Amino acid sequence: MQLDRQAFLDRLNEGKAAYEEGDPSDSCPYDRYGDAESQFGHRYWMKGWMAARSAAESQPQRPAAASTGQ
């Protein structure tokens, strides 16, 4: 694997998709302490996961619709 912009974007998008599927952050398939490729994958997968989480948390939450009971 080449450690370039395309690989960076791929790992970033993998992390975002994982968050959207409900995967926890510790489900990263890349080894933080592995070789350079694994560390690269882990770093940018986590950045994508955290970006998706931040985006989800920054959206205002709608209150539940009140029932009228009529």
PDB file of N, CA, C, O and CB in Angstrom:
ATOM      1  N   MET A   1       0.852  -1.180   0.000  1.00  0.00           N
ATOM      2  CA  MET A   1       0.000   0.000   0.000  1.00  0.00           C
ATOM      3  C   MET A   1       0.889   1.231   0.000  1.00  0.00           C
ATOM      4  O   MET A   1       1.863   1.312   0.748  1.00  0.00           O
ATOM      5  CB  MET A   1      -0.964   0.004   1.222  1.00  0.00           C
ATOM      6  N   GLN A   2       0.543   2.182  -0.843  1.00  0.00           N
ATOM      7  CA  GLN A   2       1.249   3.446  -0.825  1.00  0.00           C
ATOM      8  C   GLN A   2       0.584   4.362   0.181  1.00  0.00           C
ATOM      9  O   GLN A   2      -0.643   4.432   0.254  1.00  0.00           O
ATOM     10  CB  GLN A   2       1.279   4.090  -2.225  1.00  0.00           C
ATOM     11  N   LEU A   3       1.384   5.054   0.946  1.00  0.00           N
ATOM     12  CA  LEU A   3       0.859   5.963   1.954  1.00  0.00           C
ATOM     13  C   LEU A   3       0.710   7.329   1.302  1.00  0.00           C
ATOM     14  O   LEU A   3       1.567   8.198   1.458  1.00  0.00           O
ATOM     15  CB  LEU A   3       1.790   6.027   3.218  1.00  0.00           C
ATOM     16  N   ASP A   4      -0.376   7.510   0.577  1.00  0.00           N
ATOM     17  CA  ASP A   4      -0.596   8.743  -0.161  1.00  0.00           C
ATOM     18  C   ASP A   4      -1.983   9.304   0.129  1.00  0.00           C
ATOM     19  O   ASP A   4      -2.714   8.799   0.982  1.00  0.00           O
ATOM     20  CB  ASP A   4      -0.421   8.505  -1.663  1.00  0.00           C
ATOM     21  N   ARG A   5      -2.321  10.346  -0.592  1.00  0.00           N
ATOM     22  CA  ARG A   5      -3.600  11.026  -0.367  1.00  0.00           C
ATOM     23  C   ARG A   5      -4.797  10.097  -0.587  1.00  0.00           C
ATOM     24  O   ARG A   5      -5.773  10.161   0.160  1.00  0.00           O
ATOM     25  CB  ARG A   5      -3.714  12.236  -1.285  1.00  0.00           C
ATOM     26  N   GLN A   6      -4.731   9.245  -1.595  1.00  0.00           N
ATOM     27  CA  GLN A   6      -5.852   8.348  -1.857  1.00  0.00           C
ATOM     28  C   GLN A   6      -6.021   7.339  -0.722  1.00  0.00           C
ATOM     29  O   GLN A   6      -7.145   7.050  -0.310  1.00  0.00           O
ATOM     30  CB  GLN A   6      -5.651   7.617  -3.190  1.00  0.00           C
ATOM     31  N   ALA A   7      -4.916   6.806  -0.220  1.00  0.00           N
ATOM     32  CA  ALA A   7      -4.992   5.879   0.914  1.00  0.00           C
ATOM     33  C   ALA A   7      -5.535   6.596   2.150  1.00  0.00           C
ATOM     34  O   ALA A   7      -6.321   6.033   2.911  1.00  0.00           O
ATOM     35  CB  ALA A   7      -3.600   5.268   1.215  1.00  0.00           C
ATOM     36  N   PHE A   8      -5.108   7.839   2.338  1.00  0.00           N
ATOM     37  CA  PHE A   8      -5.610   8.641   3.456  1.00  0.00           C
ATOM     38  C   PHE A   8      -7.127   8.794   3.363  1.00  0.00           C
ATOM     39  O   PHE A   8      -7.839   8.577   4.343  1.00  0.00           O
ATOM     40  CB  PHE A   8      -4.931  10.029   3.478  1.00  0.00           C
ATOM     41  N   LEU A   9      -7.619   9.168   2.179  1.00  0.00           N
ATOM     42  CA  LEU A   9      -9.064   9.349   2.004  1.00  0.00           C
ATOM     43  C   LEU A   9      -9.828   8.044   2.179  1.00  0.00           C
ATOM     44  O   LEU A   9     -10.930   8.032   2.726  1.00  0.00           O
ATOM     45  CB  LEU A   9      -9.357   9.933   0.631  1.00  0.00           C
ATOM     46  N   ASP A  10      -9.241   6.948   1.713  1.00  0.00           N
ATOM     47  CA  ASP A  10      -9.884   5.638   1.879  1.00  0.00           C
ATOM     48  C   ASP A  10     -10.037   5.293   3.354  1.00  0.00           C
ATOM     49  O   ASP A  10     -11.112   4.870   3.779  1.00  0.00           O
ATOM     50  CB  ASP A  10      -9.074   4.542   1.162  1.00  0.00           C
ATOM     51  N   ARG A  11      -8.981   5.467   4.138  1.00  0.00           N
ATOM     52  CA  ARG A  11      -9.037   5.144   5.574  1.00  0.00           C
ATOM     53  C   ARG A  11      -9.991   6.083   6.293  1.00  0.00           C
ATOM     54  O   ARG A  11     -10.738   5.655   7.173  1.00  0.00           O
ATOM     55  CB  ARG A  11      -7.631   5.228   6.212  1.00  0.00           C
ATOM     56  N   LEU A  12      -9.972   7.365   5.924  1.00  0.00           N
ATOM     57  CA  LEU A  12     -10.864   8.343   6.534  1.00  0.00           C
ATOM     58  C   LEU A  12     -12.323   7.944   6.291  1.00  0.00           C
ATOM     59  O   LEU A  12     -13.136   7.965   7.214  1.00  0.00           O
ATOM     60  CB  LEU A  12     -10.585   9.759   5.973  1.00  0.00           C
ATOM     61  N   ASN A  13     -12.644   7.586   5.067  1.00  0.00           N
ATOM     62  CA  ASN A  13     -14.016   7.186   4.733  1.00  0.00           C
ATOM     63  C   ASN A  13     -14.403   5.861   5.375  1.00  0.00           C
ATOM     64  O   ASN A  13     -15.565   5.661   5.731  1.00  0.00           O
ATOM     65  CB  ASN A  13     -14.178   7.086   3.226  1.00  0.00           C
ATOM     66  N   GLU A  14     -13.443   4.954   5.528  1.00  0.00           N
ATOM     67  CA  GLU A  14     -13.730   3.692   6.232  1.00  0.00           C
ATOM     68  C   GLU A  14     -14.138   3.979   7.671  1.00  0.00           C
ATOM     69  O   GLU A  14     -15.089   3.390   8.185  1.00  0.00           O
ATOM     70  CB  GLU A  14     -12.495   2.747   6.202  1.00  0.00           C
ATOM     71  N   GLY A  15     -13.414   4.887   8.315  1.00  0.00           N
ATOM     72  CA  GLY A  15     -13.735   5.244   9.702  1.00  0.00           C
ATOM     73  C   GLY A  15     -15.098   5.898   9.821  1.00  0.00           C
ATOM     74  O   GLY A  15     -15.854   5.601  10.745  1.00  0.00           O
ATOM     75  N   LYS A  16     -15.416   6.791   8.885  1.00  0.00           N
ATOM     76  CA  LYS A  16     -16.731   7.445   8.905  1.00  0.00           C
ATOM     77  C   LYS A  16     -17.847   6.421   8.715  1.00  0.00           C
ATOM     78  O   LYS A  16     -18.860   6.454   9.413  1.00  0.00           O
ATOM     79  CB  LYS A  16     -16.815   8.528   7.809  1.00  0.00           C
ATOM     80  N   ALA A  17     -17.650   5.524   7.773  1.00  0.00           N
ATOM     81  CA  ALA A  17     -18.663   4.492   7.516  1.00  0.00           C
ATOM     82  C   ALA A  17     -18.838   3.587   8.731  1.00  0.00           C
ATOM     83  O   ALA A  17     -19.954   3.175   9.047  1.00  0.00           O
ATOM     84  CB  ALA A  17     -18.276   3.652   6.284  1.00  0.00           C
ATOM     85  N   ALA A  18     -17.749   3.283   9.404  1.00  0.00           N
ATOM     86  CA  ALA A  18     -17.828   2.432  10.593  1.00  0.00           C
ATOM     87  C   ALA A  18     -18.653   3.109  11.681  1.00  0.00           C
ATOM     88  O   ALA A  18     -19.465   2.459  12.340  1.00  0.00           O
ATOM     89  CB  ALA A  18     -16.418   2.104  11.121  1.00  0.00           C
ATOM     90  N   TYR A  19     -18.449   4.410  11.872  1.00  0.00           N
ATOM     91  CA  TYR A  19     -19.234   5.118  12.882  1.00  0.00           C
ATOM     92  C   TYR A  19     -20.714   5.093  12.517  1.00  0.00           C
ATOM     93  O   TYR A  19     -21.570   4.841  13.366  1.00  0.00           O
ATOM     94  CB  TYR A  19     -18.744   6.572  13.029  1.00  0.00           C
ATOM     95  N   GLU A  20     -21.005   5.357  11.243  1.00  0.00           N
ATOM     96  CA  GLU A  20     -22.397   5.388  10.804  1.00  0.00           C
ATOM     97  C   GLU A  20     -23.071   4.025  10.936  1.00  0.00           C
ATOM     98  O   GLU A  20     -24.289   3.954  11.102  1.00  0.00           O
ATOM     99  CB  GLU A  20     -22.477   5.863   9.366  1.00  0.00           C
ATOM    100  N   GLU A  21     -22.295   2.944  10.866  1.00  0.00           N
ATOM    101  CA  GLU A  21     -22.838   1.601  11.044  1.00  0.00           C
ATOM    102  C   GLU A  21     -22.973   1.233  12.515  1.00  0.00           C
ATOM    103  O   GLU A  21     -23.519   0.181  12.850  1.00  0.00           O
ATOM    104  CB  GLU A  21     -21.959   0.587  10.339  1.00  0.00           C
ATOM    105  N   GLY A  22     -22.473   2.107  13.401  1.00  0.00           N
ATOM    106  CA  GLY A  22     -22.593   1.866  14.827  1.00  0.00           C
ATOM    107  C   GLY A  22     -21.411   1.135  15.445  1.00  0.00           C
ATOM    108  O   GLY A  22     -21.482   0.696  16.593  1.00  0.00           O
ATOM    109  N   ASP A  23     -20.323   1.001  14.690  1.00  0.00           N
ATOM    110  CA  ASP A  23     -19.144   0.322  15.232  1.00  0.00           C
ATOM    111  C   ASP A  23     -18.443   1.205  16.258  1.00  0.00           C
ATOM    112  O   ASP A  23     -18.333   2.414  16.054  1.00  0.00           O
ATOM    113  CB  ASP A  23     -18.168  -0.057  14.101  1.00  0.00           C
ATOM    114  N   PRO A  24     -17.970   0.625  17.353  1.00  0.00           N
ATOM    115  CA  PRO A  24     -17.227   1.403  18.353  1.00  0.00           C
ATOM    116  C   PRO A  24     -15.829   1.738  17.834  1.00  0.00           C
ATOM    117  O   PRO A  24     -15.341   1.114  16.892  1.00  0.00           O
ATOM    118  CB  PRO A  24     -17.130   0.625  19.691  1.00  0.00           C
ATOM    119  N   SER A  25     -15.201   2.715  18.448  1.00  0.00           N
ATOM    120  CA  SER A  25     -13.880   3.154  17.985  1.00  0.00           C
ATOM    121  C   SER A  25     -12.822   2.066  18.136  1.00  0.00           C
ATOM    122  O   SER A  25     -11.834   2.069  17.401  1.00  0.00           O
ATOM    123  CB  SER A  25     -13.446   4.393  18.749  1.00  0.00           C
ATOM    124  N   ASP A  26     -13.005   1.149  19.059  1.00  0.00           N
ATOM    125  CA  ASP A  26     -11.997   0.099  19.241  1.00  0.00           C
ATOM    126  C   ASP A  26     -12.144  -1.038  18.231  1.00  0.00           C
ATOM    127  O   ASP A  26     -11.448  -2.049  18.330  1.00  0.00           O
ATOM    128  CB  ASP A  26     -12.085  -0.461  20.647  1.00  0.00           C
ATOM    129  N   SER A  27     -13.042  -0.877  17.264  1.00  0.00           N
ATOM    130  CA  SER A  27     -13.185  -1.896  16.222  1.00  0.00           C
ATOM    131  C   SER A  27     -12.304  -1.606  15.008  1.00  0.00           C
ATOM    132  O   SER A  27     -12.459  -2.232  13.960  1.00  0.00           O
ATOM    133  CB  SER A  27     -14.640  -1.997  15.787  1.00  0.00           C
ATOM    134  N   CYS A  28     -11.395  -0.671  15.151  1.00  0.00           N
ATOM    135  CA  CYS A  28     -10.491  -0.316  14.049  1.00  0.00           C
ATOM    136  C   CYS A  28      -9.711  -1.550  13.594  1.00  0.00           C
ATOM    137  O   CYS A  28      -9.100  -2.234  14.416  1.00  0.00           O
ATOM    138  CB  CYS A  28      -9.513   0.815  14.481  1.00  0.00           C
ATOM    139  N   PRO A  29      -9.727  -1.839  12.288  1.00  0.00           N
ATOM    140  CA  PRO A  29      -9.038  -3.035  11.796  1.00  0.00           C
ATOM    141  C   PRO A  29      -7.526  -2.874  11.642  1.00  0.00           C
ATOM    142  O   PRO A  29      -6.842  -3.816  11.243  1.00  0.00           O
ATOM    143  CB  PRO A  29      -9.618  -3.430  10.482  1.00  0.00           C
ATOM    144  N   TYR A  30      -7.005  -1.699  11.951  1.00  0.00           N
ATOM    145  CA  TYR A  30      -5.576  -1.438  11.788  1.00  0.00           C
ATOM    146  C   TYR A  30      -4.890  -1.398  13.145  1.00  0.00           C
ATOM    147  O   TYR A  30      -5.463  -0.937  14.132  1.00  0.00           O
ATOM    148  CB  TYR A  30      -5.346  -0.117  11.033  1.00  0.00           C
ATOM    149  N   ASP A  31      -3.666  -1.883  13.180  1.00  0.00           N
ATOM    150  CA  ASP A  31      -2.904  -1.997  14.423  1.00  0.00           C
ATOM    151  C   ASP A  31      -2.150  -0.704  14.707  1.00  0.00           C
ATOM    152  O   ASP A  31      -1.319  -0.262  13.914  1.00  0.00           O
ATOM    153  CB  ASP A  31      -1.924  -3.181  14.351  1.00  0.00           C
ATOM    154  N   ARG A  32      -2.455  -0.118  15.840  1.00  0.00           N
ATOM    155  CA  ARG A  32      -1.811   1.135  16.239  1.00  0.00           C
ATOM    156  C   ARG A  32      -0.309   0.974  16.420  1.00  0.00           C
ATOM    157  O   ARG A  32       0.444   1.925  16.207  1.00  0.00           O
ATOM    158  CB  ARG A  32      -2.426   1.653  17.525  1.00  0.00           C
ATOM    159  N   TYR A  33       0.130  -0.198  16.803  1.00  0.00           N
ATOM    160  CA  TYR A  33       1.552  -0.430  17.097  1.00  0.00           C
ATOM    161  C   TYR A  33       2.237  -1.304  16.051  1.00  0.00           C
ATOM    162  O   TYR A  33       3.346  -1.786  16.279  1.00  0.00           O
ATOM    163  CB  TYR A  33       1.697  -1.074  18.461  1.00  0.00           C
ATOM    164  N   GLY A  34       1.594  -1.509  14.922  1.00  0.00           N
ATOM    165  CA  GLY A  34       2.149  -2.356  13.872  1.00  0.00           C
ATOM    166  C   GLY A  34       3.173  -1.619  13.025  1.00  0.00           C
ATOM    167  O   GLY A  34       3.792  -0.646  13.457  1.00  0.00           O
ATOM    168  N   ASP A  35       3.328  -2.112  11.812  1.00  0.00           N
ATOM    169  CA  ASP A  35       4.269  -1.482  10.886  1.00  0.00           C
ATOM    170  C   ASP A  35       3.715  -0.125  10.429  1.00  0.00           C
ATOM    171  O   ASP A  35       2.629   0.280  10.844  1.00  0.00           O
ATOM    172  CB  ASP A  35       4.540  -2.406   9.660  1.00  0.00           C
ATOM    173  N   ALA A  36       4.465   0.564   9.580  1.00  0.00           N
ATOM    174  CA  ALA A  36       4.096   1.912   9.149  1.00  0.00           C
ATOM    175  C   ALA A  36       2.726   1.940   8.478  1.00  0.00           C
ATOM    176  O   ALA A  36       1.952   2.871   8.706  1.00  0.00           O
ATOM    177  CB  ALA A  36       5.147   2.463   8.195  1.00  0.00           C
ATOM    178  N   GLU A  37       2.412   0.946   7.662  1.00  0.00           N
ATOM    179  CA  GLU A  37       1.119   0.908   6.982  1.00  0.00           C
ATOM    180  C   GLU A  37      -0.026   0.754   7.974  1.00  0.00           C
ATOM    181  O   GLU A  37      -1.063   1.402   7.833  1.00  0.00           O
ATOM    182  CB  GLU A  37       1.087  -0.231   5.968  1.00  0.00           C
ATOM    183  N   SER A  38       0.157  -0.096   8.970  1.00  0.00           N
ATOM    184  CA  SER A  38      -0.892  -0.297   9.979  1.00  0.00           C
ATOM    185  C   SER A  38      -1.086   0.951  10.823  1.00  0.00           C
ATOM    186  O   SER A  38      -2.217   1.319  11.139  1.00  0.00           O
ATOM    187  CB  SER A  38      -0.550  -1.487  10.882  1.00  0.00           C
ATOM    188  N   GLN A  39       0.005   1.600  11.187  1.00  0.00           N
ATOM    189  CA  GLN A  39      -0.099   2.830  11.968  1.00  0.00           C
ATOM    190  C   GLN A  39      -0.789   3.925  11.171  1.00  0.00           C
ATOM    191  O   GLN A  39      -1.614   4.665  11.708  1.00  0.00           O
ATOM    192  CB  GLN A  39       1.286   3.300  12.415  1.00  0.00           C
ATOM    193  N   PHE A  40      -0.453   4.030   9.889  1.00  0.00           N
ATOM    194  CA  PHE A  40      -1.088   4.987   8.993  1.00  0.00           C
ATOM    195  C   PHE A  40      -2.591   4.709   8.927  1.00  0.00           C
ATOM    196  O   PHE A  40      -3.405   5.620   9.077  1.00  0.00           O
ATOM    197  CB  PHE A  40      -0.454   4.920   7.579  1.00  0.00           C
ATOM    198  N   GLY A  41      -2.946   3.446   8.701  1.00  0.00           N
ATOM    199  CA  GLY A  41      -4.353   3.067   8.629  1.00  0.00           C
ATOM    200  C   GLY A  41      -5.095   3.382   9.910  1.00  0.00           C
ATOM    201  O   GLY A  41      -6.210   3.903   9.877  1.00  0.00           O
ATOM    202  N   HIS A  42      -4.480   3.067  11.039  1.00  0.00           N
ATOM    203  CA  HIS A  42      -5.117   3.325  12.334  1.00  0.00           C
ATOM    204  C   HIS A  42      -5.329   4.813  12.548  1.00  0.00           C
ATOM    205  O   HIS A  42      -6.413   5.237  12.948  1.00  0.00           O
ATOM    206  CB  HIS A  42      -4.273   2.747  13.474  1.00  0.00           C
ATOM    207  N   ARG A  43      -4.311   5.598  12.287  1.00  0.00           N
ATOM    208  CA  ARG A  43      -4.390   7.042  12.518  1.00  0.00           C
ATOM    209  C   ARG A  43      -5.540   7.662  11.729  1.00  0.00           C
ATOM    210  O   ARG A  43      -6.345   8.408  12.286  1.00  0.00           O
ATOM    211  CB  ARG A  43      -3.066   7.718  12.136  1.00  0.00           C
ATOM    212  N   TYR A  44      -5.619   7.356  10.439  1.00  0.00           N
ATOM    213  CA  TYR A  44      -6.621   8.023   9.615  1.00  0.00           C
ATOM    214  C   TYR A  44      -7.996   7.371   9.693  1.00  0.00           C
ATOM    215  O   TYR A  44      -8.997   8.043   9.446  1.00  0.00           O
ATOM    216  CB  TYR A  44      -6.165   8.048   8.189  1.00  0.00           C
ATOM    217  N   TRP A  45      -8.077   6.094  10.027  1.00  0.00           N
ATOM    218  CA  TRP A  45      -9.359   5.460  10.300  1.00  0.00           C
ATOM    219  C   TRP A  45      -9.980   6.125  11.527  1.00  0.00           C
ATOM    220  O   TRP A  45     -11.165   6.455  11.536  1.00  0.00           O
ATOM    221  CB  TRP A  45      -9.193   3.923  10.517  1.00  0.00           C
ATOM    222  N   MET A  46      -9.157   6.315  12.562  1.00  0.00           N
ATOM    223  CA  MET A  46      -9.650   6.957  13.788  1.00  0.00           C
ATOM    224  C   MET A  46     -10.061   8.400  13.537  1.00  0.00           C
ATOM    225  O   MET A  46     -11.065   8.860  14.080  1.00  0.00           O
ATOM    226  CB  MET A  46      -8.583   6.907  14.883  1.00  0.00           C
ATOM    227  N   LYS A  47      -9.297   9.121  12.721  1.00  0.00           N
ATOM    228  CA  LYS A  47      -9.669  10.507  12.403  1.00  0.00           C
ATOM    229  C   LYS A  47     -11.030  10.540  11.709  1.00  0.00           C
ATOM    230  O   LYS A  47     -11.852  11.407  12.006  1.00  0.00           O
ATOM    231  CB  LYS A  47      -8.590  11.174  11.506  1.00  0.00           C
ATOM    232  N   GLY A  48     -11.273   9.614  10.794  1.00  0.00           N
ATOM    233  CA  GLY A  48     -12.562   9.544  10.124  1.00  0.00           C
ATOM    234  C   GLY A  48     -13.678   9.208  11.089  1.00  0.00           C
ATOM    235  O   GLY A  48     -14.751   9.808  11.035  1.00  0.00           O
ATOM    236  N   TRP A  49     -13.431   8.241  11.982  1.00  0.00           N
ATOM    237  CA  TRP A  49     -14.431   7.842  12.974  1.00  0.00           C
ATOM    238  C   TRP A  49     -14.773   9.023  13.877  1.00  0.00           C
ATOM    239  O   TRP A  49     -15.944   9.292  14.145  1.00  0.00           O
ATOM    240  CB  TRP A  49     -13.920   6.649  13.818  1.00  0.00           C
ATOM    241  N   MET A  50     -13.732   9.729  14.345  1.00  0.00           N
ATOM    242  CA  MET A  50     -13.962  10.871  15.238  1.00  0.00           C
ATOM    243  C   MET A  50     -14.648  12.033  14.519  1.00  0.00           C
ATOM    244  O   MET A  50     -15.465  12.731  15.118  1.00  0.00           O
ATOM    245  CB  MET A  50     -12.639  11.345  15.834  1.00  0.00           C
ATOM    246  N   ALA A  51     -14.325  12.246  13.247  1.00  0.00           N
ATOM    247  CA  ALA A  51     -14.985  13.310  12.481  1.00  0.00           C
ATOM    248  C   ALA A  51     -16.473  13.017  12.331  1.00  0.00           C
ATOM    249  O   ALA A  51     -17.301  13.918  12.466  1.00  0.00           O
ATOM    250  CB  ALA A  51     -14.331  13.467  11.091  1.00  0.00           C
ATOM    251  N   ALA A  52     -16.812  11.769  12.055  1.00  0.00           N
ATOM    252  CA  ALA A  52     -18.223  11.388  11.925  1.00  0.00           C
ATOM    253  C   ALA A  52     -18.939  11.540  13.259  1.00  0.00           C
ATOM    254  O   ALA A  52     -20.086  11.985  13.298  1.00  0.00           O
ATOM    255  CB  ALA A  52     -18.352   9.939  11.415  1.00  0.00           C
ATOM    256  N   ARG A  53     -18.283  11.181  14.335  1.00  0.00           N
ATOM    257  CA  ARG A  53     -18.884  11.311  15.665  1.00  0.00           C
ATOM    258  C   ARG A  53     -19.110  12.775  16.005  1.00  0.00           C
ATOM    259  O   ARG A  53     -20.177  13.141  16.499  1.00  0.00           O
ATOM    260  CB  ARG A  53     -17.992  10.650  16.733  1.00  0.00           C
ATOM    261  N   SER A  54     -18.114  13.615  15.745  1.00  0.00           N
ATOM    262  CA  SER A  54     -18.241  15.045  16.022  1.00  0.00           C
ATOM    263  C   SER A  54     -19.365  15.663  15.211  1.00  0.00           C
ATOM    264  O   SER A  54     -20.128  16.485  15.720  1.00  0.00           O
ATOM    265  CB  SER A  54     -16.930  15.765  15.727  1.00  0.00           C
ATOM    266  N   ALA A  55     -19.467  15.265  13.943  1.00  0.00           N
ATOM    267  CA  ALA A  55     -20.529  15.794  13.092  1.00  0.00           C
ATOM    268  C   ALA A  55     -21.904  15.378  13.621  1.00  0.00           C
ATOM    269  O   ALA A  55     -22.841  16.176  13.626  1.00  0.00           O
ATOM    270  CB  ALA A  55     -20.345  15.309  11.642  1.00  0.00           C
ATOM    271  N   ALA A  56     -22.014  14.138  14.060  1.00  0.00           N
ATOM    272  CA  ALA A  56     -23.297  13.654  14.586  1.00  0.00           C
ATOM    273  C   ALA A  56     -23.664  14.361  15.890  1.00  0.00           C
ATOM    274  O   ALA A  56     -24.832  14.664  16.130  1.00  0.00           O
ATOM    275  CB  ALA A  56     -23.242  12.134  14.812  1.00  0.00           C
ATOM    276  N   GLU A  57     -22.669  14.619  16.722  1.00  0.00           N
ATOM    277  CA  GLU A  57     -22.949  15.261  18.006  1.00  0.00           C
ATOM    278  C   GLU A  57     -23.216  16.753  17.863  1.00  0.00           C
ATOM    279  O   GLU A  57     -23.869  17.342  18.724  1.00  0.00           O
ATOM    280  CB  GLU A  57     -21.792  15.041  18.956  1.00  0.00           C
ATOM    281  N   SER A  58     -22.730  17.374  16.803  1.00  0.00           N
ATOM    282  CA  SER A  58     -22.917  18.813  16.640  1.00  0.00           C
ATOM    283  C   SER A  58     -24.271  19.161  16.025  1.00  0.00           C
ATOM    284  O   SER A  58     -24.687  20.319  16.059  1.00  0.00           O
ATOM    285  CB  SER A  58     -21.808  19.380  15.783  1.00  0.00           C
ATOM    286  N   GLN A  59     -24.955  18.170  15.465  1.00  0.00           N
ATOM    287  CA  GLN A  59     -26.284  18.427  14.906  1.00  0.00           C
ATOM    288  C   GLN A  59     -27.273  18.598  16.053  1.00  0.00           C
ATOM    289  O   GLN A  59     -27.286  17.808  16.997  1.00  0.00           O
ATOM    290  CB  GLN A  59     -26.733  17.270  13.952  1.00  0.00           C
ATOM    291  N   PRO A  60     -28.095  19.631  15.964  1.00  0.00           N
ATOM    292  CA  PRO A  60     -29.080  19.815  17.039  1.00  0.00           C
ATOM    293  C   PRO A  60     -30.076  18.667  17.059  1.00  0.00           C
ATOM    294  O   PRO A  60     -30.545  18.208  16.017  1.00  0.00           O
ATOM    295  CB  PRO A  60     -29.824  21.154  16.872  1.00  0.00           C
ATOM    296  N   GLN A  61     -30.381  18.220  18.249  1.00  0.00           N
ATOM    297  CA  GLN A  61     -31.339  17.128  18.384  1.00  0.00           C
ATOM    298  C   GLN A  61     -32.737  17.706  18.471  1.00  0.00           C
ATOM    299  O   GLN A  61     -32.984  18.709  19.140  1.00  0.00           O
ATOM    300  CB  GLN A  61     -31.026  16.257  19.627  1.00  0.00           C
ATOM    301  N   ARG A  62     -33.638  17.043  17.775  1.00  0.00           N
ATOM    302  CA  ARG A  62     -35.042  17.481  17.803  1.00  0.00           C
ATOM    303  C   ARG A  62     -35.733  16.887  19.018  1.00  0.00           C
ATOM    304  O   ARG A  62     -35.548  15.711  19.333  1.00  0.00           O
ATOM    305  CB  ARG A  62     -35.787  17.067  16.499  1.00  0.00           C
ATOM    306  N   PRO A  63     -36.526  17.699  19.699  1.00  0.00           N
ATOM    307  CA  PRO A  63     -37.301  17.108  20.791  1.00  0.00           C
ATOM    308  C   PRO A  63     -38.403  16.210  20.223  1.00  0.00           C
ATOM    309  O   PRO A  63     -38.874  16.425  19.106  1.00  0.00           O
ATOM    310  CB  PRO A  63     -37.913  18.216  21.691  1.00  0.00           C
ATOM    311  N   ALA A  64     -38.798  15.229  20.981  1.00  0.00           N
ATOM    312  CA  ALA A  64     -39.865  14.318  20.542  1.00  0.00           C
ATOM    313  C   ALA A  64     -41.150  15.093  20.374  1.00  0.00           C
ATOM    314  O   ALA A  64     -41.420  16.021  21.135  1.00  0.00           O
ATOM    315  CB  ALA A  64     -40.063  13.158  21.549  1.00  0.00           C
ATOM    316  N   ALA A  65     -41.939  14.729  19.398  1.00  0.00           N
ATOM    317  CA  ALA A  65     -43.228  15.408  19.169  1.00  0.00           C
ATOM    318  C   ALA A  65     -44.165  15.146  20.323  1.00  0.00           C
ATOM    319  O   ALA A  65     -44.324  14.010  20.771  1.00  0.00           O
ATOM    320  CB  ALA A  65     -43.875  14.943  17.847  1.00  0.00           C
ATOM    321  N   ALA A  66     -44.773  16.193  20.791  1.00  0.00           N
ATOM    322  CA  ALA A  66     -45.697  16.045  21.927  1.00  0.00           C
ATOM    323  C   ALA A  66     -47.022  15.475  21.437  1.00  0.00           C
ATOM    324  O   ALA A  66     -47.557  15.927  20.425  1.00  0.00           O
ATOM    325  CB  ALA A  66     -45.925  17.409  22.645  1.00  0.00           C
ATOM    326  N   SER A  67     -47.539  14.512  22.132  1.00  0.00           N
ATOM    327  CA  SER A  67     -48.839  13.956  21.753  1.00  0.00           C
ATOM    328  C   SER A  67     -49.943  14.830  22.354  1.00  0.00           C
ATOM    329  O   SER A  67     -49.828  15.309  23.483  1.00  0.00           O
ATOM    330  CB  SER A  67     -48.980  12.467  22.232  1.00  0.00           C
ATOM    331  N   THR A  68     -51.003  15.027  21.588  1.00  0.00           N
ATOM    332  CA  THR A  68     -52.083  15.902  22.041  1.00  0.00           C
ATOM    333  C   THR A  68     -53.118  15.166  22.869  1.00  0.00           C
ATOM    334  O   THR A  68     -53.843  15.793  23.641  1.00  0.00           O
ATOM    335  CB  THR A  68     -52.753  16.549  20.859  1.00  0.00           C
ATOM    336  N   GLY A  69     -53.206  13.864  22.729  1.00  0.00           N
ATOM    337  CA  GLY A  69     -54.133  13.080  23.540  1.00  0.00           C
ATOM    338  C   GLY A  69     -55.590  13.318  23.232  1.00  0.00           C
ATOM    339  O   GLY A  69     -56.433  13.056  24.090  1.00  0.00           O
ATOM    340  N   GLN A  70     -55.931  13.802  22.054  1.00  0.00           N
ATOM    341  CA  GLN A  70     -57.339  14.078  21.736  1.00  0.00           C
ATOM    342  C   GLN A  70     -58.023  12.901  21.160  1.00  0.00           C
ATOM    343  O   GLN A  70     -59.209  12.971  20.840  1.00  0.00           O
ATOM    344  CB  GLN A  70     -57.458  15.217  20.791  1.00  0.00           C
TER     345      GLN A  70
END
